[in-house]
Coordinates of C-alpha atoms in Angstrom, one line a residue:
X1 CA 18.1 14.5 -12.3
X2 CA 16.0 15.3 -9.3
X3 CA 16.8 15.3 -5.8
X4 CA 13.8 13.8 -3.4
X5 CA 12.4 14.1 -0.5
X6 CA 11.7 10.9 1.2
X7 CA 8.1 10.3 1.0
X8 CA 6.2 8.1 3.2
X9 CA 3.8 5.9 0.9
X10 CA 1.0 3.2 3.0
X11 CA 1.6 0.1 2.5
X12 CA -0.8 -2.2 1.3
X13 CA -2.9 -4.7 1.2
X14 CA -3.7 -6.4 5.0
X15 CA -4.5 -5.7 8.3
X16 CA -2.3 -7.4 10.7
X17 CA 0.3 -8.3 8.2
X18 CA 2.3 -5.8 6.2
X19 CA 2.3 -2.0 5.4
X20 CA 3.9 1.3 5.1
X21 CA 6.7 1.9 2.5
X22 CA 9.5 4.4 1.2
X23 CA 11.4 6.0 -1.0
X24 CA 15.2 7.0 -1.3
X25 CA 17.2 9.7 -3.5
X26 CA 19.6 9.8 -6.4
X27 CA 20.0 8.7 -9.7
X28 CA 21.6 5.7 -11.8
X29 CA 21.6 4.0 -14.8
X30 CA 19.0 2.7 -17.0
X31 CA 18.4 0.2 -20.0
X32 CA 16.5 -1.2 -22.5
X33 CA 15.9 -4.9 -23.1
X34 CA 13.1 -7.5 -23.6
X35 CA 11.5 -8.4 -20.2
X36 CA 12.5 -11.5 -20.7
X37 CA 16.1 -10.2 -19.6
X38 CA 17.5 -12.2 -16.5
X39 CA 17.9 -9.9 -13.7
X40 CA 16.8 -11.3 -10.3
X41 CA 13.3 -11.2 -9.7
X42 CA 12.1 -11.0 -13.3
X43 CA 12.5 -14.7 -14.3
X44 CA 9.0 -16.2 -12.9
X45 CA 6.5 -16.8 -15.3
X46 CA 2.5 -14.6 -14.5
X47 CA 0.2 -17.0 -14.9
X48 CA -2.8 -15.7 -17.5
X49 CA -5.7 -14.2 -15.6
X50 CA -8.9 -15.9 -16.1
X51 CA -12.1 -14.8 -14.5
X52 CA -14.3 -12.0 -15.6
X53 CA -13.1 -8.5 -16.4
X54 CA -14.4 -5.3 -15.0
X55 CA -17.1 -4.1 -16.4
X56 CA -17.4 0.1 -17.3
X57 CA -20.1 2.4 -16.6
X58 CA -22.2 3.6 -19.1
X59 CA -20.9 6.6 -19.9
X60 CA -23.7 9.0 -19.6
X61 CA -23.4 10.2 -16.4
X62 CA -27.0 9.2 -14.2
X63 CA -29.5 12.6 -13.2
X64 CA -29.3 11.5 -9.6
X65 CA -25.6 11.4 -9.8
X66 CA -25.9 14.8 -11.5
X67 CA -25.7 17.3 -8.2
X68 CA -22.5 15.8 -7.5
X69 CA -20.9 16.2 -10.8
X70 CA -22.5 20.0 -10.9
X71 CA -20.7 21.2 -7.6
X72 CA -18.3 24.0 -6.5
X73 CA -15.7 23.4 -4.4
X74 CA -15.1 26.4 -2.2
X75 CA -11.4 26.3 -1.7
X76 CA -9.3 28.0 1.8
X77 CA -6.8 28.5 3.2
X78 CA -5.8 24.8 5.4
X79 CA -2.7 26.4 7.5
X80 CA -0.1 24.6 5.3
X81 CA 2.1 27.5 2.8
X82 CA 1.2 26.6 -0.9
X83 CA -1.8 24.1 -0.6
X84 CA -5.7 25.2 -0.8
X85 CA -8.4 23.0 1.1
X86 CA -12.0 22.0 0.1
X87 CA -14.8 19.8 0.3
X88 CA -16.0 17.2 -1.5
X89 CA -19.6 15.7 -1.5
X90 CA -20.7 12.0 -3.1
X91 CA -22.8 9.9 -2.4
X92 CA -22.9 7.4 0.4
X93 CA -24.3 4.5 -1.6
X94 CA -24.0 5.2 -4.9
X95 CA -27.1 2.7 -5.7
X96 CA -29.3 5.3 -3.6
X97 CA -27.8 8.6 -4.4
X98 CA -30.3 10.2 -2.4
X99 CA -30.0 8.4 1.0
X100 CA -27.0 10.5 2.4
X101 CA -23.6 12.1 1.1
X102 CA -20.3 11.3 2.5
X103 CA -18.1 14.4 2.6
X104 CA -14.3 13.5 1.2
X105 CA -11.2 16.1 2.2
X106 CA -9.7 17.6 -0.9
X107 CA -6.2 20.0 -1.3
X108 CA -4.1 21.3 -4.1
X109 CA -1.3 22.9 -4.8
X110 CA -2.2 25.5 -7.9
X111 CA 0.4 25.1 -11.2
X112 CA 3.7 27.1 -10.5
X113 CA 4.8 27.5 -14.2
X114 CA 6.4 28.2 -16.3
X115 CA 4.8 26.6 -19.5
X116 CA 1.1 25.9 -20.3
X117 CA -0.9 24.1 -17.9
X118 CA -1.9 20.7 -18.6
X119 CA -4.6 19.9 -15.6
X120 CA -4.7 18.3 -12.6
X121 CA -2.6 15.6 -11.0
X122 CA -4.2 13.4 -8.9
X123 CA -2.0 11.3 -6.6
X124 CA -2.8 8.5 -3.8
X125 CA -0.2 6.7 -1.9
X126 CA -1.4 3.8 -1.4
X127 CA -2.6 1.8 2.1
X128 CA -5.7 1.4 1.9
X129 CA -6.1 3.7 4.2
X130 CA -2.9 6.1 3.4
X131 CA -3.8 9.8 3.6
X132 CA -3.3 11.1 0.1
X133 CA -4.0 14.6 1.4
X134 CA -0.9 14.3 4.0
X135 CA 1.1 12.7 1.1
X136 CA 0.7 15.9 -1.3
X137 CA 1.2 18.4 1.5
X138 CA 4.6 16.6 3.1
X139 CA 5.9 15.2 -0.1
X140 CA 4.3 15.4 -3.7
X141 CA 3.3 18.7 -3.9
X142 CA 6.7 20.2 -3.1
X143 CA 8.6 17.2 -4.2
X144 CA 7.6 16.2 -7.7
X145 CA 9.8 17.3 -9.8
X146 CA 9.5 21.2 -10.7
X147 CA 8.7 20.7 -14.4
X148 CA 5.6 18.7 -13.6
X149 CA 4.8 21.1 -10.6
X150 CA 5.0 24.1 -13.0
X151 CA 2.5 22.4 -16.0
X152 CA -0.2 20.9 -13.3
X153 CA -2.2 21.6 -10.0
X154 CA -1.4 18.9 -7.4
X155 CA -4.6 17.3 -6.1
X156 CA -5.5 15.0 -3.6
X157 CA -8.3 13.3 -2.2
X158 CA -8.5 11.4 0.7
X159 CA -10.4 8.1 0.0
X160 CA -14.0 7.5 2.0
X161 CA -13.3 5.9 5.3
X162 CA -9.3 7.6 5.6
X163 CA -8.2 9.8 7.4
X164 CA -9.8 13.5 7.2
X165 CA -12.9 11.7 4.5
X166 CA -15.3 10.2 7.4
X167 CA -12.5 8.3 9.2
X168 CA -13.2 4.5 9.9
X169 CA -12.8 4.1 13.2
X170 CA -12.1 0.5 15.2
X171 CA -9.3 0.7 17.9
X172 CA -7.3 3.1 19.5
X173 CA -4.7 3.8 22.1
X174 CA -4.4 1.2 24.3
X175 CA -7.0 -1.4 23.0
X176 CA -5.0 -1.0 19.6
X177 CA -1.5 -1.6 22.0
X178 CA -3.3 -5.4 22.9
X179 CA -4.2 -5.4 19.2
X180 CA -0.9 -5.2 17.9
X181 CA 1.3 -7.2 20.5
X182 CA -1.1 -10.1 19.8
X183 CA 0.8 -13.2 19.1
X184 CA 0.3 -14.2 15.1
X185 CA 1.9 -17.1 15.5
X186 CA -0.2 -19.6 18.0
X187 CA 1.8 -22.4 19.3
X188 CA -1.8 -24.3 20.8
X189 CA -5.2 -24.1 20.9
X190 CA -5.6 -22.1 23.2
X191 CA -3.7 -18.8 21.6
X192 CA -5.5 -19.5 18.6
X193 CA -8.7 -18.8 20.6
X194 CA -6.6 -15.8 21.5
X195 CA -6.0 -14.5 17.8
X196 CA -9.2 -15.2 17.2
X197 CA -11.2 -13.1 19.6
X198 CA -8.6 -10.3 19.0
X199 CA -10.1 -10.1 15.3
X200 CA -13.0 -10.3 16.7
X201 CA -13.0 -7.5 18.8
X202 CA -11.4 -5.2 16.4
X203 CA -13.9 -6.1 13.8
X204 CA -16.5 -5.6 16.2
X205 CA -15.1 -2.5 17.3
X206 CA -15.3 -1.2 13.5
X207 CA -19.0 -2.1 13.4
X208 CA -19.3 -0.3 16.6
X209 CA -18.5 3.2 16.0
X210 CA -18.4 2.9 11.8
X211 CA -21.8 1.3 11.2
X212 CA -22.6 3.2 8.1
X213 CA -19.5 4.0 6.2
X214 CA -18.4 0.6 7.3
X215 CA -20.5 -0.5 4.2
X216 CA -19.2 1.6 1.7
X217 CA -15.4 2.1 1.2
X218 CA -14.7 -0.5 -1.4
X219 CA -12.2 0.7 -4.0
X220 CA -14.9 0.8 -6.6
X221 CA -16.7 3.9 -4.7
X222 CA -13.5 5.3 -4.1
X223 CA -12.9 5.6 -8.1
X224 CA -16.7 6.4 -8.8
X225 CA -15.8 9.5 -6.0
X226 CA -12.3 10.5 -8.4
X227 CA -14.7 10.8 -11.5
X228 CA -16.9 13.0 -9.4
X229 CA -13.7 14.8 -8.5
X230 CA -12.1 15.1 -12.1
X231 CA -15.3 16.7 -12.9
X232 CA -15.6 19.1 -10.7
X233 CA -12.0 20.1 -11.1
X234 CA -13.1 20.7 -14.8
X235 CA -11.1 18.5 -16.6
X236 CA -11.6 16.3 -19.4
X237 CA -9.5 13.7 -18.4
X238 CA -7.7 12.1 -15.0
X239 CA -4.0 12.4 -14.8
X240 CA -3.1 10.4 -11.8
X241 CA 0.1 8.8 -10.0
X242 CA -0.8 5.6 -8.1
X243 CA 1.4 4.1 -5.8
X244 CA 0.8 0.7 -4.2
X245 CA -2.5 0.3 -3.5
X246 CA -3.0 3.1 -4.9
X247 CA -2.5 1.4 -8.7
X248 CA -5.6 -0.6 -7.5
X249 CA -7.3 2.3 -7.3
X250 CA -6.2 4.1 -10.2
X251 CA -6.9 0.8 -12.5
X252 CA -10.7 0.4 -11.2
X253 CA -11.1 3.9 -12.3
X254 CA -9.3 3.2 -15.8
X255 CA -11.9 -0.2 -16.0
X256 CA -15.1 1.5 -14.7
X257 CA -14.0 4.8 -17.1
X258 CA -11.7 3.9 -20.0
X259 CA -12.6 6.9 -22.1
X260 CA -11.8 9.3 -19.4
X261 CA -8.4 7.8 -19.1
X262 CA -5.5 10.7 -19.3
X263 CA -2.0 9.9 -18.3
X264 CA -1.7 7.3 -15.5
X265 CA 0.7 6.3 -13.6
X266 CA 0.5 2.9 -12.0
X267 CA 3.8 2.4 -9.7
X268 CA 3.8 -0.7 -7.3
X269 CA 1.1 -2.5 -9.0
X270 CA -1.1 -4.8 -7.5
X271 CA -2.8 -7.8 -9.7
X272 CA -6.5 -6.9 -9.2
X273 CA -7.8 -10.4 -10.6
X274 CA -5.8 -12.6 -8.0
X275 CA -8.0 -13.4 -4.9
X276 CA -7.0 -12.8 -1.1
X277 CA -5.1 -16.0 0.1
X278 CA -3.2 -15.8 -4.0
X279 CA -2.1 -11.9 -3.1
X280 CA -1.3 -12.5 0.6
X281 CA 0.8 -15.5 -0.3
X282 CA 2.4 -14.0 -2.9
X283 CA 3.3 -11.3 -1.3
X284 CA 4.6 -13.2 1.8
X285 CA 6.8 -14.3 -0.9
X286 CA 7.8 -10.8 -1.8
X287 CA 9.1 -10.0 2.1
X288 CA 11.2 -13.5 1.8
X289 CA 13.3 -11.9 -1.2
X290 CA 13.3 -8.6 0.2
X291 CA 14.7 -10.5 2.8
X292 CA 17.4 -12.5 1.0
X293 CA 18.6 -8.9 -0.2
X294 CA 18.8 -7.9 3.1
X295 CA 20.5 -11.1 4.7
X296 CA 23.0 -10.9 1.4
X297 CA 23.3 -7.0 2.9
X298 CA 23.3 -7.3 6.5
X299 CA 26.5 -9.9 6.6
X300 CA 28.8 -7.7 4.8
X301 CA 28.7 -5.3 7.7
X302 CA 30.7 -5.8 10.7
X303 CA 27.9 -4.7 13.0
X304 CA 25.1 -7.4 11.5
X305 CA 24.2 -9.5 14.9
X306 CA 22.9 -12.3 12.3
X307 CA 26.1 -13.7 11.3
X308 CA 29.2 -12.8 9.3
X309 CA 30.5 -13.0 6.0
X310 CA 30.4 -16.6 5.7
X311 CA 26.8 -17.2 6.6
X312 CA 23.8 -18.0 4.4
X313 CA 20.8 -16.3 3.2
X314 CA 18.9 -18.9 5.0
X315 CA 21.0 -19.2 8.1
X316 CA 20.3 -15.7 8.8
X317 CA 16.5 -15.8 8.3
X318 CA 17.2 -19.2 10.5
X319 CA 19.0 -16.9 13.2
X320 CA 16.6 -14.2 13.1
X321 CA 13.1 -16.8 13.8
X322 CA 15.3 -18.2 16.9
X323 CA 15.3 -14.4 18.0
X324 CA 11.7 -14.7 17.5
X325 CA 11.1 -17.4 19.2
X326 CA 12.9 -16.2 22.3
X327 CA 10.5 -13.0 22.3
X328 CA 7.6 -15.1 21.9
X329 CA 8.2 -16.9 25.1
X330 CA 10.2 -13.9 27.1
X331 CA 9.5 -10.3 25.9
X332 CA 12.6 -7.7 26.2
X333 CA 12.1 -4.5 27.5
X334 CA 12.0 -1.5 25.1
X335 CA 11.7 1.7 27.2
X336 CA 8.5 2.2 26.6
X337 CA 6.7 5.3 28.9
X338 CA 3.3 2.8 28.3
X339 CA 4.7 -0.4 29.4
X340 CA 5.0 -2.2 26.4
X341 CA 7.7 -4.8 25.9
X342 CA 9.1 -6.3 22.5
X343 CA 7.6 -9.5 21.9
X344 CA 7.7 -11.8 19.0
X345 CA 4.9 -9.8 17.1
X346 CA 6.1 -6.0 17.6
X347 CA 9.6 -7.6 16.4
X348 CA 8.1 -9.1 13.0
X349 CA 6.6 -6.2 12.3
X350 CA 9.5 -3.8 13.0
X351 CA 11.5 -6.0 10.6
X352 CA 8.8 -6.2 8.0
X353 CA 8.4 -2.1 8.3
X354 CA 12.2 -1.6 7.2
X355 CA 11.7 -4.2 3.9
X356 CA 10.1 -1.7 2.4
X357 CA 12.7 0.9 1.7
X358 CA 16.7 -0.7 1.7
X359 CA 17.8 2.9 3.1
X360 CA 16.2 1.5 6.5
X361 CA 18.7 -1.7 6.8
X362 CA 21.2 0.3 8.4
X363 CA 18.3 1.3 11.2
X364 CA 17.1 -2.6 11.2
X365 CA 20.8 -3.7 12.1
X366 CA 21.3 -1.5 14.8
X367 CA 17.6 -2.4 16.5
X368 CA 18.4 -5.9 15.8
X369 CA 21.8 -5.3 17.4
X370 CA 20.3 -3.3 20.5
X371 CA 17.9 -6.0 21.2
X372 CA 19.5 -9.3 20.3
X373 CA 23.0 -8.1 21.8
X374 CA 21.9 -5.5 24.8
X375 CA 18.6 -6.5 25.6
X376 CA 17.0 -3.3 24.5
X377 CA 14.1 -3.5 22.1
X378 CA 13.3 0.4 21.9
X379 CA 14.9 0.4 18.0
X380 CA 12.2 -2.5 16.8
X381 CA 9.3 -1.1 18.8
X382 CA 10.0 2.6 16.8
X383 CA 10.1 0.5 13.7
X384 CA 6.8 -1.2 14.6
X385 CA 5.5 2.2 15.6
X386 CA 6.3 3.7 12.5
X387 CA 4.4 1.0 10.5
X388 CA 1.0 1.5 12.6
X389 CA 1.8 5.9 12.5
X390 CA 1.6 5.4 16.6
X391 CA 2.3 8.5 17.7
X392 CA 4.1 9.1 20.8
X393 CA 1.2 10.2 22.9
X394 CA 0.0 6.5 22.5
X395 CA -2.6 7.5 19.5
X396 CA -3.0 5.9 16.4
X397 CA -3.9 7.1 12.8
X398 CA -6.9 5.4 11.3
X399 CA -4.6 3.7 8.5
X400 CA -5.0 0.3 10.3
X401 CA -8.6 0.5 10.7
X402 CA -9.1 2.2 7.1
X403 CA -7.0 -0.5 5.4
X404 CA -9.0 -3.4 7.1
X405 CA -12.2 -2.0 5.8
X406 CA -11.1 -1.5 2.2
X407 CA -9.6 -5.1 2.2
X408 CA -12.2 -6.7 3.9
X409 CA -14.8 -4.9 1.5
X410 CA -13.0 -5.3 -1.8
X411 CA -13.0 -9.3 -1.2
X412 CA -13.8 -12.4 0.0
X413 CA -12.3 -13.5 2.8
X414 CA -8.9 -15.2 2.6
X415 CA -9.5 -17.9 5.2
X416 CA -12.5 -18.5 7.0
X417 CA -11.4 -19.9 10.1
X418 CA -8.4 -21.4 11.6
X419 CA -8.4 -24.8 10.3
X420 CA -8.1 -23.3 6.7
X421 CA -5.2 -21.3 7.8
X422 CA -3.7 -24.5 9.4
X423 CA -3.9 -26.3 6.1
X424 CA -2.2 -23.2 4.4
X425 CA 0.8 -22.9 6.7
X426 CA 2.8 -25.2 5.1
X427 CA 2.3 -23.4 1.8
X428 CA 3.1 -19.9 3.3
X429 CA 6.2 -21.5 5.6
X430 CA 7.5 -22.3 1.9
X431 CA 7.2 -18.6 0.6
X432 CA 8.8 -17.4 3.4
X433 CA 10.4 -19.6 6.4
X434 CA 10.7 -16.1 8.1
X435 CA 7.6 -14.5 7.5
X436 CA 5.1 -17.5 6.6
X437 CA 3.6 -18.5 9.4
X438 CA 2.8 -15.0 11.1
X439 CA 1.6 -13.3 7.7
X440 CA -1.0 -16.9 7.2
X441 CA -2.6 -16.2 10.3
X442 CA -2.6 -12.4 9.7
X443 CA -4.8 -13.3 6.7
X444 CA -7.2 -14.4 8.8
X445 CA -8.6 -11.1 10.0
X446 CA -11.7 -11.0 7.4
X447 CA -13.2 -14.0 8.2
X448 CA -15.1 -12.2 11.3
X449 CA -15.8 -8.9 9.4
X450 CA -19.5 -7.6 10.1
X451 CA -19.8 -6.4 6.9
X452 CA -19.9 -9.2 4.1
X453 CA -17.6 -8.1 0.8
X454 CA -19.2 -6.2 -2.1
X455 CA -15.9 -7.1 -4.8
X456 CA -14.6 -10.2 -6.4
X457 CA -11.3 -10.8 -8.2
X458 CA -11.3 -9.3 -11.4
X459 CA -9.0 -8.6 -14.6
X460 CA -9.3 -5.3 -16.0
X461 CA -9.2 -4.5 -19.2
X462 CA -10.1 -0.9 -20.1
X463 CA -10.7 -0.9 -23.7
X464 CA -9.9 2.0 -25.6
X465 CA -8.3 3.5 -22.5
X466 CA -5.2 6.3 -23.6
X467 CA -1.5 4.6 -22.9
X468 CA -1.4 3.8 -19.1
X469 CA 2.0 3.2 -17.7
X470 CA 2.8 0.6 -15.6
X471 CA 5.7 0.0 -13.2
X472 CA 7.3 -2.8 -11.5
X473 CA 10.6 -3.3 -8.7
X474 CA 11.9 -6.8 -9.4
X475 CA 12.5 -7.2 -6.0
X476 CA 9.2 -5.5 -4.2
X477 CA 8.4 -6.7 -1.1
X478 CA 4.9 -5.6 -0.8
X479 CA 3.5 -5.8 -4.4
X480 CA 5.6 -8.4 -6.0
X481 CA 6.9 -7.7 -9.9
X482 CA 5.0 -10.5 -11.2
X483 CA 2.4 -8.5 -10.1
X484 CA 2.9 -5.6 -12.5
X485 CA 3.6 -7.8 -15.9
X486 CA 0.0 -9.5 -14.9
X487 CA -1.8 -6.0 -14.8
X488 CA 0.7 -4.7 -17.3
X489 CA -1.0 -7.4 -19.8
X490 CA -4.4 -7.0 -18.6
X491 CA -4.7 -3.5 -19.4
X492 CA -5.1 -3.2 -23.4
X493 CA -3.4 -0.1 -23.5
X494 CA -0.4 -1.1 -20.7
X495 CA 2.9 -1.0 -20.8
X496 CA 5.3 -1.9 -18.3
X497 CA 8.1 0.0 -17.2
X498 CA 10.9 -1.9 -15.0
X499 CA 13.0 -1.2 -12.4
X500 CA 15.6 -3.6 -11.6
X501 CA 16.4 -3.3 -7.7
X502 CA 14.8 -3.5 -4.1
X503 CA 12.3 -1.5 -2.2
X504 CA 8.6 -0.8 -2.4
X505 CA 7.7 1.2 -5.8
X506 CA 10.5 3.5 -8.2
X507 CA 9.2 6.9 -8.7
X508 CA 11.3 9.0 -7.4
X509 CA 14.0 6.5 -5.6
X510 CA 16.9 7.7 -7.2
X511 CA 16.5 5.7 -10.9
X512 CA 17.3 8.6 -13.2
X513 CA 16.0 6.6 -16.2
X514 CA 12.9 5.8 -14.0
X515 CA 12.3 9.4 -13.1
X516 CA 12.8 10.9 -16.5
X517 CA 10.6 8.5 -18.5
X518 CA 7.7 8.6 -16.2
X519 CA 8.4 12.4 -16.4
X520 CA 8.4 12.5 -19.7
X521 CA 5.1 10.7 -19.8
X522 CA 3.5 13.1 -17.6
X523 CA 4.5 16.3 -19.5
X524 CA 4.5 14.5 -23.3
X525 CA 2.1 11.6 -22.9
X526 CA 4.7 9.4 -24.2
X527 CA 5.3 6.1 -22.9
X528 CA 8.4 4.3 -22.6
X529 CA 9.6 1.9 -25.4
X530 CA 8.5 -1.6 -24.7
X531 CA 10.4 -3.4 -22.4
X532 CA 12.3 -1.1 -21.2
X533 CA 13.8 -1.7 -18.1
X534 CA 16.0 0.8 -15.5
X535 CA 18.5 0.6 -12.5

């Protein structure tokens, strides 16, 4: 068994809505049964993808592309013990290699043995827009488990647009505040002006001081720039762990590159041939249940300010939109040294930041307590904080802006004005009365993006890709299960791993039958049995 760290995965998939995520420590028990088993969660049906499939890349790698492929990374010293730092180039537009490079932040951990090395281990975290470098350094690279440490160097990338890889850039410190606070669910026309010109500004704001890379962060160029990187690491094949969004990423590559396909991991997998309103609804449907465990949770404790033993699922959810209907019309006070107070849309989001991770209900209950019973909202606004990595010097990390971009890039919009999302509400209020409303309008944000989208909704196949493991949480809030089985089928080489339990992703969240079989696929490049499912 392996003991964890906590790492800190980004969230995925919208701007405005939900992100972040977790991990706890551990170990239980696992099984093995057909997936058609009937553990909550794992009973609703994935409709076949239809559509067209991603198409690969020649394999042949293009002369212009050529320089890339053909660098040396000069790797230093970057100030954290254990970890190497270097630079990457690719190009800007990969359709005109030649018209400028855009230079990508690279680390690694070197193999720690025993045993023969096997590579390099790529990992990404997720978002878009989640730092991958900051996710080897603070958690993979030191808390993998040792046996996979000692065969392979740890690797990261951050993605084009993220963090230390030519940052997108849209809002910050205060202007980002206004951004946040603004109320997603508009009771007239005239707040829905409101939430409109908010997107607005913070797309405009994008275009502003991001004209150029603005254009080119789509996943597709982020898994063209891991071939590049695979390359010039020297090996044959990409290993990779995916979390989240990051199993997005990690299938494009296997799609656009099936014959360089190693061992990949896919945990927390997104359907990549469902289109924007389809994955924001269903996953509005995914907080509900996280939800519903929490609820079921929160009423066997004395200290849950959202009823008592005897009270419903749905009366609590019930209880806790009255509490946000108070905050819409008479913000609390939160201590804040900027002013801020906690108003309906700093509250939704602090709730929605603890759904990810079912170690953070004990933290949700007292911040619910404090500001429902005592009038202090200080516990939601960390929360909320948390979610948008504000720091406390009022600064925020790009993973808003960077996940906006990505989103906004990879597909049509959602909505396209209010009067779609109006028609949609009901729709959205059914997958979750909680969460509905606020995560329809939150959908809206792409409609006034100054960049049009370059990606469509599509299955990916990747035939005659190596074995590529996929892995599903039956109650995920952020990337719903039904999600996984659809990719899990998609892929012609998948096969789907389960983990029957809440929270955002299973590597590593305390699933010793998890743990040891993805383990065991990473060291032996053997998958698990079909249909085999954990706890």
């Amino acid at each position: 068994m392996h003991m964890r760290r906590t790492p800190r995965q980004a969230r995925p998939l919208r701007a405005g809505g939900a992100l972040l995520a977790a991990v706890a420590l551990l170990v239980s028990a696992c099984s093995s049964e057909s997936p058609s088993g009937g553990s909550s969660g794992s009973s609703t049906r994935t409709a076949a993808p239809t559509g067209a499939a991603l198409t690969p890349l020649p394999r042949d790698t293009p002369s212009a592309l050529a320089p890339y492929y053909g660098q040396k990374l000069n790797w230093r010293s970057c100030g954290v013990p254990g970890f190497e730092c270097a630079t990457m180039k690719a190009p800007l537009d990969y359709d005109k290699p030649g018209s400028g490079d855009v230079r990508l932040a690279v680390s690694r951990a070197k193999a720690t043995g025993p045993g023969k090395r096997l590579g390099s281990l790529l990992v990404n975290p997720g978002g878009p827009g989640g730092s991958a470098v900051n996710y080897l350094q603070s958690y993979a690279g030191i808390g993998y488990p040792a046996e996979v440490r000692a065969r392979y160097d740890m690797v990261a990338v951050d993605p084009r647009g993220v963090a230390r890889s030519e940052p997108v850039e849209c809002l910050n410190g205060r202007a980002m505040d206004a951004y946040t606070q603004t109320d997603t669910t508009p009771d007239d026309g005239r707040e829905t002006d409101q939430l409109v010109e908010a997107f607005k500004k913070f797309a405009e704001g994008c275009g502003a001081h991001s004209p150029d890379v603005l254009r080119h962060v789509s996943t597709v160029e982020a898994a063209r720039d891991m071939d590049i990187l695979r390359a010039v690491l020297g090996d044959e094949k990409l290993t990779y762990v995916g979390a989240s969004y990051g199993t997005f990423l990690g299938a494009t590559y296997a799609g656009l590159y099936p014959d360089r396909v190693g061992r990949l991991v896919l945990d927390g997998a997104l359907d990549p041939s469902l289109d924007a309103r389809r994955l924001n609804k269903e996953q509005t449907a995914g907080f509900e249940t996280a939800f519903q465990s929490f609820a079921k949770d929160c009423v066997r404790h004395s200290d849950c300010p959202l009823g008592d033993a005897g009270t419903s699922p749905d009366q609590v959810g019930r209880n806790l939109k009255a509490f946000f209907r108070q905050l819409d019309k008479k913000p609390i006070p939160a201590g804040d040294p900027d002013g801020r107070k906690l108003g309906e849309a700093l509250a939704t989001t602090g709730v929605i930041t603890a759904m990810y991770d079912e170690s953070s209900w004990p933290q949700l209950r007292d911040a619910l307590t404090s500001a429902m019973r005592r009038n202090d909202g200080a516990g939601l606004l960390a929360l909320s904080d948390s979610y948008y990595e504000r720091d406390a010097d009022g600064q925020y990390a790009n993973l808003m802006s960077a996940n906006a971009a990505v989103n906004c890039l990879d597909l049509p919009p959602a909505f396209s004005g209010p009067d779609q999302v109006e028609r949609s509400l009901p729709a959205f209020e059914k997958a979750s009365p909680v969460f509905g409303e606020g995560l329809a309008w939150a959908s809206l944000n792409c409609a006034y993006w100054p960049v049009g989208n370059t990606g469509e909704p599509r299955r990916i196949e990747a035939k005659g890709a190596a074995p590529i493991l996929v892995v599903g949480t039956t109650r995920d809030p952020a990337t719903p299960y039904p999600w996984a089985r659809s990719l899990a089928s998609q892929l012609s080489s998948g096969t789907l791993l389960t983990y029957v339990g809440d929270g955002h992703t299973a590597y590593g969240r305390g699933s010793a039958c998890i743990d040891s079989a993805i383990d065991r696929y990473l060291l032996q490049g053997v998958p698990p049995e079909k249909g085999k499912r954990c706890s």
